[in-house]
Amino acid sequence: MLYQEFLIDKITNCIEEKATGRTYETTLLLVTQEEIKKVHKKDGWLFNWKTEYQQANHQVYKLLVAGSQQIQGLISLEPIKSQQYIELHLIETAPHNFGSEKHFLGVPGNLVAFACKLSFESGFDGFVAFNAKTKLIDHYIKTLGAQILYGNNRMGIFTKEAKILVNSYYESYFDD
């Protein structure tokens, strides 16, 4: 069981270039087998995405700046239809978006917002669940509005908070 260790650096609309503050439209697409072969730990990625890509029922998406093929981040999701939620297995920002020298802000938040959006589109009311590292539970509560579900590390994002996240990255997705 993987425990999530992503930091939400900023909730933005799209993603934001750290140096200039300029925002960029994004798109999320399923990663192809050829693309996943180019994602390596030796290039600064922390996780073995090839293994994650091969997991049954896991869907791996790439975050792109509109008009570019450079991957800004990856997310692995699994729709759990029997319980009507999206399981968030793994999130990682690209190496150039990690740490103090990152190029873009808002990548992890964008990926989580996408998971919430996919949950709404699947008829799951925005529900997303994940296992959090203990040291990041308060961070996820404050930045995502996540709640502890049970045990020490199981967390979820529910409808109200999911709508806020989705509207942050997908302008006027919900016209409430």
XYZ file of C-alpha atoms in Angstrom:
176
model
C 0.000 0.000 0.000
C 1.455 3.333 -1.063
C 1.116 6.393 1.106
C 0.845 9.728 -0.673
C 3.603 12.263 -0.177
C 2.759 15.118 -2.518
C 2.766 18.750 -1.422
C 0.161 21.207 -2.623
C 2.340 24.231 -3.309
C -0.471 26.471 -4.543
C -4.084 26.213 -5.659
C -4.107 28.066 -8.958
C -6.235 28.333 -12.039
C -4.358 26.064 -14.462
C -0.660 26.060 -13.527
C 1.533 29.056 -12.834
C 5.087 29.723 -13.953
C 7.007 30.343 -10.747
C 9.401 32.944 -12.182
C 6.791 35.151 -13.886
C 3.408 34.354 -12.328
C 2.033 33.690 -15.822
C -0.672 31.006 -15.942
C -0.959 28.295 -18.555
C -3.918 26.210 -19.649
C -3.444 22.495 -19.097
C -4.781 19.234 -20.361
C -4.723 15.728 -18.909
C -4.471 12.710 -21.168
C -3.920 9.016 -20.649
C -0.241 8.120 -20.878
C 0.732 5.757 -23.680
C 2.966 2.736 -23.265
C 5.662 4.465 -25.337
C 5.534 7.582 -23.155
C 5.762 5.679 -19.878
C 8.946 3.983 -21.110
C 10.592 7.440 -21.102
C 9.795 8.181 -17.433
C 12.791 6.994 -15.382
C 14.131 7.336 -11.864
C 17.544 8.145 -13.365
C 15.952 11.309 -14.802
C 14.721 12.445 -11.388
C 11.336 10.725 -11.111
C 10.856 9.277 -7.623
C 8.510 6.407 -8.488
C 8.610 3.508 -10.907
C 5.823 4.624 -13.227
C 6.310 1.693 -15.596
C 5.254 -0.647 -12.765
C 2.327 1.621 -11.856
C 1.239 1.757 -15.509
C 1.092 -2.051 -15.617
C -1.215 -2.363 -12.583
C -4.614 -3.792 -13.453
C -7.397 -1.181 -13.429
C -5.017 1.736 -12.777
C -5.306 4.643 -15.191
C -2.189 6.812 -15.522
C -2.698 10.363 -16.803
C -0.146 12.989 -17.772
C -0.547 16.707 -17.143
C 0.545 18.854 -20.084
C 0.683 22.566 -20.729
C -1.660 23.145 -23.670
C 0.333 22.938 -26.893
C 3.301 21.114 -25.326
C 4.167 17.440 -25.003
C 6.426 17.887 -21.944
C 4.956 16.037 -18.963
C 4.417 18.322 -15.948
C 3.096 15.620 -13.626
C 1.572 12.145 -13.484
C -1.360 10.670 -11.595
C -2.524 7.078 -11.201
C -6.234 6.610 -10.506
C -8.679 3.763 -10.212
C -12.443 4.186 -10.405
C -13.984 1.944 -7.730
C -17.451 1.581 -9.229
C -18.776 -0.767 -6.548
C -18.161 1.885 -3.858
C -18.533 4.955 -6.100
C -15.256 6.778 -5.597
C -11.908 7.364 -7.277
C -8.879 5.801 -5.593
C -5.870 8.047 -5.943
C -2.928 5.640 -6.064
C -0.024 7.905 -6.917
C 0.769 11.518 -7.793
C 4.114 12.945 -8.797
C 5.231 16.234 -10.244
C 7.851 16.090 -12.981
C 11.408 16.543 -11.681
C 11.554 20.092 -13.104
C 8.499 21.012 -10.971
C 9.858 19.690 -7.685
C 11.709 21.521 -4.937
C 12.756 25.136 -4.631
C 13.793 25.413 -8.296
C 10.471 24.187 -9.694
C 9.294 25.667 -12.987
C 5.525 25.504 -12.393
C 3.349 25.918 -9.289
C -0.016 24.205 -8.924
C 0.822 20.862 -10.522
C -0.194 18.594 -7.595
C -3.381 20.582 -6.992
C -4.238 20.345 -10.674
C -3.820 16.569 -10.570
C -6.040 16.208 -7.487
C -8.663 18.501 -9.050
C -8.648 16.258 -12.125
C -9.294 13.210 -9.916
C -12.263 15.038 -8.352
C -13.556 16.066 -11.796
C -13.294 12.481 -13.025
C -15.219 11.389 -9.930
C -18.049 13.807 -10.772
C -18.048 12.668 -14.410
C -18.243 9.039 -13.239
C -21.292 9.786 -11.080
C -19.356 9.498 -7.788
C -20.173 13.023 -6.496
C -16.518 14.064 -6.438
C -15.446 11.464 -3.873
C -11.705 10.715 -3.973
C -9.795 8.640 -1.410
C -6.115 8.040 -0.730
C -3.635 6.905 1.905
C -1.635 9.818 3.327
C 1.698 9.853 5.085
C 1.104 10.847 8.704
C 3.255 13.976 8.480
C 1.117 15.333 5.606
C -2.389 14.759 6.988
C -2.729 18.319 8.328
C -1.381 19.685 5.032
C -4.078 17.828 3.052
C -6.771 18.975 5.464
C -5.707 22.621 5.067
C -4.973 22.701 1.331
C -7.484 20.224 -0.112
C -10.207 20.149 2.509
C -9.553 16.410 2.852
C -10.928 14.538 5.844
C -9.697 11.513 7.760
C -11.914 8.567 6.845
C -10.696 5.902 9.237
C -7.517 4.685 10.827
C -4.563 6.988 10.950
C -3.893 7.579 7.291
C -6.977 7.019 5.130
C -8.265 10.313 3.752
C -11.043 11.439 1.462
C -12.192 14.492 -0.423
C -15.960 14.906 -0.424
C -18.410 16.719 -2.692
C -18.208 20.262 -1.286
C -14.401 20.389 -1.217
C -14.154 18.552 -4.541
C -16.330 21.215 -6.206
C -14.043 23.949 -4.865
C -10.961 22.191 -6.243
C -12.553 21.483 -9.607
C -13.718 25.092 -9.997
C -10.222 26.302 -9.106
C -8.680 24.525 -12.085
C -11.663 24.186 -14.414
C -13.176 27.655 -14.415
C -16.950 27.667 -14.015
C -17.190 23.880 -14.228
C -19.914 24.200 -11.631
C -22.047 27.296 -12.018
C -23.444 27.323 -8.479
